[in-house]
Amino acid sequence: MKFDLAVLPGDGVGPEIIDEAIKVLLATGQKFKQTFNLRYGLVGGVAIDQAGNPLPPKTLKLCQTSDAVLLGAVGGPKWDDPRARTRPEDGLLTLRKKLGLFANLRPVKVFPALVDASSLKPKLIEGVDFIFIRELTGGIYFGRPKREWQTPQGRRAVDSMTYTEAEIERILRVGFELARTRRHKLVSVDKANVLQTSRLWRQIATEIAPQYPDVELEHILVDACAMWLMLNPARFDVIVTENMFGDILTDESSILGGSMGMLASASLAGIPREETRTLGMYEPIHGSAPQIAGLNIANPIATILSAAMMLRYSLGLTKEARVIERAVEKVLDEGYRTSDIMGEGKTKVGTKEMGNLIAGKVGG
Ligand code: IPM
Ligand code: MG
């Protein structure tokens, strides 16, 4: 089969890690006789520089007419001026919103070979295997008003956290459905002791729970959840939460997998099902890491695993996705490490070498 892929490398380490993911994809395509038609587009800071807009209409069109979108990272100090009219991140947020990608899946699975790479005790993280579902197109990221203004007492700024019943219900349903395909345990994270949006969130979760009698629902406050993730991460199966809580908790959770460079993500417009094809965007959870851009030291694995998720959720290529995941596992088992996950007695490799090793295992 032939698939049209929108490829958006973005800023910082984005282009380097995307190159390696493409290498692995092409090796997979060759092995399984699948054709990936790569269509590159601009997003983020490079798009501001070259087209005056972090999401040029051409890029949006490209994504809307593709089978899936693979994205590197956006942002960097060059575009950080607080008075700037637009930021690279606006491109990413608009893309998520315009494509309707409300469900962001972030699996946290510890590779056995990396148990020692985490700063946490091995016995704590052995067997950790859970998935975050982060609401991605609502909440404080998008709520209006959102602005800064001058008052007689000085400057003032406001962000608004808003959610509708429909927005909350559809993301919670993704949580319940996904829990059904796993260990049937759903944790819903909120701040219902303080926030009105969270109280609505909790009410709706409680209301729809009887429709999923096979799923055990537990409510946890976000601050307590942050603690439990470090205290007993193995207790989690599926965690569903709103946009900003999910942003924060997933960075925290990346410590479990050894590094931010290991965590992949899928952003979807509906309930994910293997073997069906829905438009999605796939990106590592880490940022553009401008301080290490161009040095061939960034870890490409999060992006490579995101490409595997793309095969699974948007292209219906489950077998191919598994081959990539196994290739990553084998290369880690053989002791190859980028510097962020380096450990005693292991073999240090660069971004390109890591990509070559994984592509080699896929083809071999
Ligand atoms: C993420 C990132 C983005 C977010 C930034 C780059 C806007 O941190 O995908 O987690 O906050 O959603
Ligand atoms: Mg983040």
Tab-separated table of C-alpha atoms and ligand atoms in Angstrom:
chain	number	residue	atom	x	y	z
A	1	MET	CA	0.000	0.000	0.000
A	2	LYS	CA	0.980	3.605	-0.434
A	3	PHE	CA	0.612	6.173	2.359
A	4	ASP	CA	0.952	9.949	2.244
A	5	LEU	CA	2.831	11.224	5.272
A	6	ALA	CA	3.209	14.851	6.276
A	7	VAL	CA	6.674	15.262	7.797
A	8	LEU	CA	7.248	18.384	9.900
A	9	PRO	CA	10.785	18.442	11.350
A	10	GLY	CA	10.415	21.845	13.074
A	11	ASP	CA	13.173	23.371	15.197
A	12	GLY	CA	16.212	22.471	17.307
A	13	VAL	CA	16.869	18.749	17.336
A	14	GLY	CA	13.639	18.206	15.354
A	15	PRO	CA	15.281	17.716	11.939
A	16	GLU	CA	17.915	15.270	13.304
A	17	ILE	CA	15.520	13.013	15.140
A	18	ILE	CA	13.039	13.069	12.252
A	19	ASP	CA	15.802	11.939	9.873
A	20	GLU	CA	16.369	8.846	12.002
A	21	ALA	CA	12.666	8.061	12.306
A	22	ILE	CA	12.349	8.335	8.512
A	23	LYS	CA	15.323	6.013	8.096
A	24	VAL	CA	13.581	3.430	10.274
A	25	LEU	CA	10.249	3.938	8.479
A	26	LEU	CA	11.823	3.456	5.072
A	27	ALA	CA	13.567	0.275	6.242
A	28	THR	CA	10.210	-0.974	7.521
A	29	GLY	CA	8.500	-0.050	4.257
A	30	GLN	CA	11.103	-1.913	2.257
A	31	LYS	CA	10.768	-5.032	4.374
A	32	PHE	CA	6.978	-5.143	4.223
A	33	LYS	CA	6.475	-3.674	0.742
A	34	GLN	CA	4.754	-0.519	1.948
A	35	THR	CA	5.367	2.820	0.270
A	36	PHE	CA	5.634	5.949	2.362
A	37	ASN	CA	5.275	9.094	0.311
A	38	LEU	CA	7.079	11.742	2.386
A	39	ARG	CA	5.771	15.273	2.063
A	40	TYR	CA	7.783	17.785	4.076
A	41	GLY	CA	6.297	20.953	5.546
A	42	LEU	CA	7.235	23.915	7.731
A	43	VAL	CA	6.049	24.395	11.302
A	44	GLY	CA	7.281	26.364	14.341
A	45	GLY	CA	10.222	28.762	14.356
A	46	VAL	CA	11.500	27.801	10.905
A	47	ALA	CA	8.033	28.520	9.552
A	48	ILE	CA	8.027	31.964	11.214
A	49	ASP	CA	11.406	32.668	9.641
A	50	GLN	CA	10.577	31.370	6.188
A	51	ALA	CA	6.861	32.054	5.862
A	52	GLY	CA	6.073	34.596	8.602
A	53	ASN	CA	3.628	32.188	10.280
A	54	PRO	CA	4.270	29.253	12.675
A	55	LEU	CA	1.609	27.275	10.818
A	56	PRO	CA	1.519	28.370	7.179
A	57	PRO	CA	-1.814	27.513	5.458
A	58	LYS	CA	0.149	25.291	3.088
A	59	THR	CA	1.329	23.137	6.002
A	60	LEU	CA	-2.176	22.823	7.418
A	61	LYS	CA	-3.459	21.761	3.990
A	62	LEU	CA	-0.628	19.259	3.684
A	63	CYS	CA	-1.564	17.699	7.024
A	64	GLN	CA	-5.290	17.638	6.237
A	65	THR	CA	-4.658	15.758	3.023
A	66	SER	CA	-2.219	13.219	4.497
A	67	ASP	CA	-2.778	9.831	6.121
A	68	ALA	CA	-0.733	10.902	9.158
A	69	VAL	CA	1.571	13.618	10.444
A	70	LEU	CA	5.025	13.017	11.909
A	71	LEU	CA	6.408	16.000	13.816
A	72	GLY	CA	9.807	16.653	15.422
A	73	ALA	CA	9.727	19.581	17.858
A	74	VAL	CA	9.131	23.325	17.875
A	75	GLY	CA	10.540	26.327	19.726
A	76	GLY	CA	13.850	27.872	20.700
A	77	PRO	CA	15.423	30.952	22.314
A	78	LYS	CA	15.475	32.768	18.989
A	79	TRP	CA	11.673	33.079	19.107
A	80	ASP	CA	11.255	33.556	22.860
A	81	ASP	CA	10.657	37.322	22.943
A	82	PRO	CA	7.590	37.787	25.192
A	83	ARG	CA	6.448	40.715	23.010
A	84	ALA	CA	6.529	38.694	19.790
A	85	ARG	CA	3.258	38.568	17.884
A	86	THR	CA	3.459	34.810	17.557
A	87	ARG	CA	5.508	31.902	18.843
A	88	PRO	CA	6.607	28.570	17.356
A	89	GLU	CA	4.386	26.778	19.902
A	90	ASP	CA	1.319	28.525	18.428
A	91	GLY	CA	1.917	26.533	15.261
A	92	LEU	CA	1.786	23.247	17.136
A	93	LEU	CA	-1.264	24.220	19.186
A	94	THR	CA	-3.172	25.454	16.134
A	95	LEU	CA	-2.342	22.273	14.286
A	96	ARG	CA	-3.683	20.135	17.146
A	97	LYS	CA	-6.832	22.227	17.305
A	98	LYS	CA	-7.483	22.468	13.563
A	99	LEU	CA	-6.992	18.745	13.063
A	100	GLY	CA	-9.310	18.041	16.006
A	101	LEU	CA	-6.690	15.933	17.782
A	102	PHE	CA	-8.249	15.974	21.223
A	103	ALA	CA	-6.813	12.703	22.529
A	104	ASN	CA	-3.109	12.612	23.252
A	105	LEU	CA	-1.771	9.146	24.114
A	106	ARG	CA	1.539	8.980	25.938
A	107	PRO	CA	2.601	5.449	26.867
A	108	VAL	CA	5.048	5.095	29.755
A	109	LYS	CA	6.699	1.722	29.492
A	110	VAL	CA	10.049	0.932	31.022
A	111	PHE	CA	12.306	-1.108	28.765
A	112	PRO	CA	13.926	-3.796	30.956
A	113	ALA	CA	17.366	-2.800	29.608
A	114	LEU	CA	16.850	0.738	30.893
A	115	VAL	CA	15.793	-0.042	34.442
A	116	ASP	CA	19.214	1.191	35.596
A	117	ALA	CA	19.052	4.357	33.511
A	118	SER	CA	16.377	5.933	35.697
A	119	SER	CA	17.281	8.046	38.696
A	120	LEU	CA	14.691	6.039	40.640
A	121	LYS	CA	15.363	2.729	42.369
A	122	PRO	CA	15.085	-0.259	39.980
A	123	LYS	CA	12.622	-2.107	42.195
A	124	LEU	CA	10.258	0.847	41.902
A	125	ILE	CA	10.134	0.969	38.132
A	126	GLU	CA	10.408	-2.663	37.109
A	127	GLY	CA	7.268	-3.633	35.211
A	128	VAL	CA	5.950	-0.092	34.887
A	129	ASP	CA	3.540	-0.039	31.961
A	130	PHE	CA	0.828	2.585	31.844
A	131	ILE	CA	-0.581	5.104	29.417
A	132	PHE	CA	-1.580	8.725	29.779
A	133	ILE	CA	-4.512	10.141	27.906
A	134	ARG	CA	-4.102	13.878	27.908
A	135	GLU	CA	-6.937	16.114	26.700
A	136	LEU	CA	-5.229	18.168	24.013
A	137	THR	CA	-7.513	20.804	22.510
A	138	GLY	CA	-9.207	22.413	25.489
A	139	GLY	CA	-8.578	23.753	28.981
A	140	ILE	CA	-6.241	26.569	29.901
A	141	TYR	CA	-4.212	26.180	26.704
A	142	PHE	CA	-7.085	27.449	24.587
A	143	GLY	CA	-9.588	29.160	26.918
A	144	ARG	CA	-10.471	32.798	26.345
A	145	PRO	CA	-9.846	35.451	27.611
A	146	LYS	CA	-6.112	34.998	27.415
A	147	ARG	CA	-4.182	38.234	27.451
A	148	GLU	CA	-1.973	40.724	29.243
A	149	TRP	CA	-2.909	44.355	29.793
A	150	GLN	CA	-1.940	47.497	31.625
A	151	THR	CA	-3.938	48.615	34.689
A	152	PRO	CA	-3.366	51.652	36.952
A	153	GLN	CA	-1.837	49.220	39.474
A	154	GLY	CA	0.525	47.654	36.967
A	155	ARG	CA	0.359	44.901	34.373
A	156	ARG	CA	-2.139	42.130	34.642
A	157	ALA	CA	-2.579	38.847	32.739
A	158	VAL	CA	-5.267	36.223	32.480
A	159	ASP	CA	-5.569	32.662	31.194
A	160	SER	CA	-8.882	30.836	31.306
A	161	MET	CA	-9.480	27.205	32.044
A	162	THR	CA	-12.729	26.169	30.377
A	163	TYR	CA	-14.263	22.832	29.479
A	164	THR	CA	-17.598	21.836	28.039
A	165	GLU	CA	-19.437	18.697	28.992
A	166	ALA	CA	-18.920	17.298	25.485
A	167	GLU	CA	-15.159	17.886	25.603
A	168	ILE	CA	-14.861	16.145	28.946
A	169	GLU	CA	-17.078	13.238	28.051
A	170	ARG	CA	-15.312	12.359	24.803
A	171	ILE	CA	-11.851	12.246	26.403
A	172	LEU	CA	-13.098	10.249	29.381
A	173	ARG	CA	-14.607	7.729	26.965
A	174	VAL	CA	-11.228	7.306	25.307
A	175	GLY	CA	-9.919	6.485	28.792
A	176	PHE	CA	-12.618	3.921	29.539
A	177	GLU	CA	-12.302	2.283	26.106
A	178	LEU	CA	-8.530	2.043	26.332
A	179	ALA	CA	-8.714	0.625	29.857
A	180	ARG	CA	-10.909	-2.137	28.429
A	181	THR	CA	-8.102	-3.199	26.112
A	182	ARG	CA	-5.610	-3.259	29.000
A	183	ARG	CA	-5.863	-4.037	32.727
A	184	HIS	CA	-9.290	-2.413	33.203
A	185	LYS	CA	-8.092	0.264	35.627
A	186	LEU	CA	-8.759	3.926	34.930
A	187	VAL	CA	-7.429	6.781	37.038
A	188	SER	CA	-9.044	10.154	36.389
A	189	VAL	CA	-6.864	13.052	37.525
A	190	ASP	CA	-8.323	16.414	38.527
A	191	LYS	CA	-8.163	19.183	41.112
A	192	ALA	CA	-11.803	18.916	42.176
A	193	ASN	CA	-11.061	20.337	45.628
A	194	VAL	CA	-10.311	23.722	44.032
A	195	LEU	CA	-11.307	23.986	40.367
A	196	GLN	CA	-14.813	24.210	38.947
A	197	THR	CA	-13.746	22.571	35.669
A	198	SER	CA	-12.393	19.673	37.713
A	199	ARG	CA	-15.640	19.291	39.633
A	200	LEU	CA	-17.515	19.017	36.349
A	201	TRP	CA	-14.868	16.562	35.106
A	202	ARG	CA	-15.305	14.354	38.167
A	203	GLN	CA	-19.112	14.447	37.957
A	204	ILE	CA	-19.092	13.369	34.327
A	205	ALA	CA	-16.577	10.580	35.008
A	206	THR	CA	-18.810	9.299	37.794
A	207	GLU	CA	-21.923	9.559	35.606
A	208	ILE	CA	-20.568	7.544	32.682
A	209	ALA	CA	-18.649	4.976	34.745
A	210	PRO	CA	-21.706	2.637	35.086
A	211	GLN	CA	-21.590	2.205	31.294
A	212	TYR	CA	-18.201	0.530	31.768
A	213	PRO	CA	-18.845	-1.864	34.665
A	214	ASP	CA	-15.742	-3.879	33.750
A	215	VAL	CA	-13.497	-0.847	34.336
A	216	GLU	CA	-12.501	0.207	37.832
A	217	LEU	CA	-12.548	4.020	38.085
A	218	GLU	CA	-10.484	5.905	40.652
A	219	HIS	CA	-10.296	9.695	41.089
A	220	ILE	CA	-6.964	11.146	42.172
A	221	LEU	CA	-6.117	14.797	42.765
A	222	VAL	CA	-3.336	16.032	40.517
A	223	ASP	CA	-0.903	16.887	43.315
A	224	ALA	CA	-1.335	13.465	44.889
A	225	CYS	CA	-0.985	11.857	41.467
A	226	ALA	CA	2.370	13.594	40.981
A	227	MET	CA	3.483	11.956	44.216
A	228	TRP	CA	2.095	8.482	43.419
A	229	LEU	CA	3.882	8.475	40.072
A	230	MET	CA	7.183	8.567	41.922
A	231	LEU	CA	6.114	6.423	44.871
A	232	ASN	CA	4.410	3.497	43.160
A	233	PRO	CA	4.206	3.937	39.388
A	234	ALA	CA	3.424	0.260	38.815
A	235	ARG	CA	-0.051	0.814	40.305
A	236	PHE	CA	-1.197	2.703	37.194
A	237	ASP	CA	-2.778	1.333	34.023
A	238	VAL	CA	-4.629	4.148	32.210
A	239	ILE	CA	-4.565	7.760	33.439
A	240	VAL	CA	-6.883	10.331	31.890
A	241	THR	CA	-6.540	14.044	32.571
A	242	GLU	CA	-6.979	17.557	31.243
A	243	ASN	CA	-4.512	19.381	29.020
A	244	MET	CA	-2.106	21.140	31.388
A	245	PHE	CA	-2.122	18.484	34.107
A	246	GLY	CA	-1.240	15.977	31.386
A	247	ASP	CA	1.557	18.159	30.068
A	248	ILE	CA	3.170	18.356	33.496
A	249	LEU	CA	2.608	14.777	34.641
A	250	THR	CA	3.987	13.269	31.427
A	251	ASP	CA	7.275	15.155	31.710
A	252	GLU	CA	7.501	13.922	35.291
A	253	SER	CA	6.767	10.364	34.186
A	254	SER	CA	9.505	10.383	31.570
A	255	ILE	CA	11.942	9.935	34.463
A	256	LEU	CA	10.555	6.424	34.828
A	257	GLY	CA	11.561	5.427	31.312
A	258	GLY	CA	15.098	6.722	31.789
A	259	SER	CA	14.842	9.954	29.792
A	260	MET	CA	12.512	12.373	28.024
A	261	GLY	CA	14.183	11.045	24.895
A	262	MET	CA	12.274	7.772	25.257
A	263	LEU	CA	8.646	8.933	25.429
A	264	ALA	CA	6.502	8.829	22.296
A	265	SER	CA	3.064	10.256	21.684
A	266	ALA	CA	0.066	9.988	19.418
A	267	SER	CA	-2.572	12.697	19.045
A	268	LEU	CA	-5.832	11.428	17.668
A	269	ALA	CA	-9.255	12.671	16.682
A	270	GLY	CA	-11.101	9.711	18.174
A	271	ILE	CA	-10.895	6.481	20.088
A	272	PRO	CA	-7.762	4.644	18.986
A	273	ARG	CA	-8.261	1.235	17.499
A	274	GLU	CA	-5.569	-0.893	15.963
A	275	GLU	CA	-6.140	-1.850	12.337
A	276	THR	CA	-8.427	1.085	11.640
A	277	ARG	CA	-7.151	4.250	10.021
A	278	THR	CA	-7.687	7.628	11.655
A	279	LEU	CA	-5.749	10.804	11.050
A	280	GLY	CA	-3.249	11.404	13.792
A	281	MET	CA	-0.162	13.382	14.598
A	282	TYR	CA	2.865	11.688	16.097
A	283	GLU	CA	5.640	13.415	17.995
A	284	PRO	CA	8.085	12.825	20.835
A	285	ILE	CA	6.974	14.407	24.118
A	286	HIS	CA	10.284	16.226	24.532
A	287	GLY	CA	10.959	19.683	23.133
A	288	SER	CA	13.412	21.056	20.602
A	289	ALA	CA	16.422	20.969	23.001
A	290	PRO	CA	18.185	23.862	21.209
A	291	GLN	CA	21.281	23.555	23.411
A	292	ILE	CA	22.142	20.188	21.860
A	293	ALA	CA	20.804	20.792	18.321
A	294	GLY	CA	23.173	19.811	15.533
A	295	LEU	CA	25.551	17.921	17.822
A	296	ASN	CA	24.409	14.396	16.883
A	297	ILE	CA	23.745	13.531	20.523
A	298	ALA	CA	19.939	13.756	20.773
A	299	ASN	CA	18.102	10.503	21.442
A	300	PRO	CA	15.955	9.655	18.382
A	301	ILE	CA	14.103	6.778	20.090
A	302	ALA	CA	11.050	8.799	21.209
A	303	THR	CA	10.517	9.873	17.603
A	304	ILE	CA	11.127	6.373	16.258
A	305	LEU	CA	8.588	4.978	18.739
A	306	SER	CA	6.180	7.750	17.705
A	307	ALA	CA	6.567	6.573	14.105
A	308	ALA	CA	5.678	3.062	15.299
A	309	MET	CA	2.536	4.459	16.939
A	310	MET	CA	1.718	6.134	13.636
A	311	LEU	CA	1.885	2.794	11.829
A	312	ARG	CA	-0.375	1.249	14.455
A	313	TYR	CA	-3.035	3.928	14.870
A	314	SER	CA	-3.176	5.825	11.581
A	315	LEU	CA	-1.998	3.362	8.954
A	316	GLY	CA	-3.332	0.075	10.318
A	317	LEU	CA	0.137	-1.516	10.119
A	318	THR	CA	0.270	-3.323	13.471
A	319	LYS	CA	2.800	-5.945	12.469
A	320	GLU	CA	5.168	-3.293	11.147
A	321	ALA	CA	4.768	-1.223	14.331
A	322	ARG	CA	5.731	-4.223	16.438
A	323	VAL	CA	8.833	-4.829	14.345
A	324	ILE	CA	10.045	-1.283	15.053
A	325	GLU	CA	9.338	-1.605	18.780
A	326	ARG	CA	11.180	-4.901	18.922
A	327	ALA	CA	14.115	-3.410	16.996
A	328	VAL	CA	14.406	-0.647	19.616
A	329	GLU	CA	14.299	-3.218	22.379
A	330	LYS	CA	17.001	-5.353	20.765
A	331	VAL	CA	19.368	-2.428	20.226
A	332	LEU	CA	18.931	-1.425	23.887
A	333	ASP	CA	19.444	-5.045	25.010
A	334	GLU	CA	22.721	-5.080	23.086
A	335	GLY	CA	23.893	-2.161	25.206
A	336	TYR	CA	23.771	0.774	22.791
A	337	ARG	CA	22.911	4.086	24.424
A	338	THR	CA	22.681	7.748	23.515
A	339	SER	CA	24.218	10.002	26.162
A	340	ASP	CA	20.913	10.753	27.956
A	341	ILE	CA	20.467	7.058	28.860
A	342	MET	CA	24.149	6.130	29.076
A	343	GLY	CA	25.135	3.697	31.826
A	344	GLU	CA	28.212	1.870	33.061
A	345	GLY	CA	29.645	-0.657	30.628
A	346	LYS	CA	27.344	0.440	27.798
A	347	THR	CA	28.293	1.565	24.296
A	348	LYS	CA	27.710	5.237	23.651
A	349	VAL	CA	26.394	6.145	20.211
A	350	GLY	CA	25.190	9.316	18.513
A	351	THR	CA	21.804	10.186	17.032
A	352	LYS	CA	22.653	8.845	13.561
A	353	GLU	CA	24.280	5.655	14.821
A	354	MET	CA	21.246	4.902	16.982
A	355	GLY	CA	19.000	5.376	13.953
A	356	ASN	CA	21.225	3.140	11.824
A	357	LEU	CA	21.266	0.389	14.445
A	358	ILE	CA	17.476	0.368	14.785
A	359	ALA	CA	16.913	0.537	11.008
A	360	GLY	CA	19.374	-2.331	10.631
A	361	LYS	CA	17.436	-4.504	13.083
A	362	VAL	CA	14.170	-3.725	11.311
A	363	GLY	CA	15.596	-4.765	7.965
A	364	GLY	CA	17.515	-7.750	9.343
B	1	IPM	C1	4.191	18.927	24.809
B	1	IPM	C2	4.873	20.262	24.749
B	1	IPM	C3	3.929	21.301	24.174
B	1	IPM	C4	2.727	21.384	25.096
B	1	IPM	C5	4.549	22.689	23.956
B	1	IPM	C6	5.747	22.631	23.041
B	1	IPM	C7	3.551	23.682	23.452
B	1	IPM	O1	5.354	20.620	26.010
B	1	IPM	O2	3.765	18.434	23.738
B	1	IPM	O3	4.084	18.361	25.883
B	1	IPM	O4	2.756	22.082	26.109
B	1	IPM	O5	1.718	20.731	24.787
B	2	MG	MG	5.125	19.117	27.469
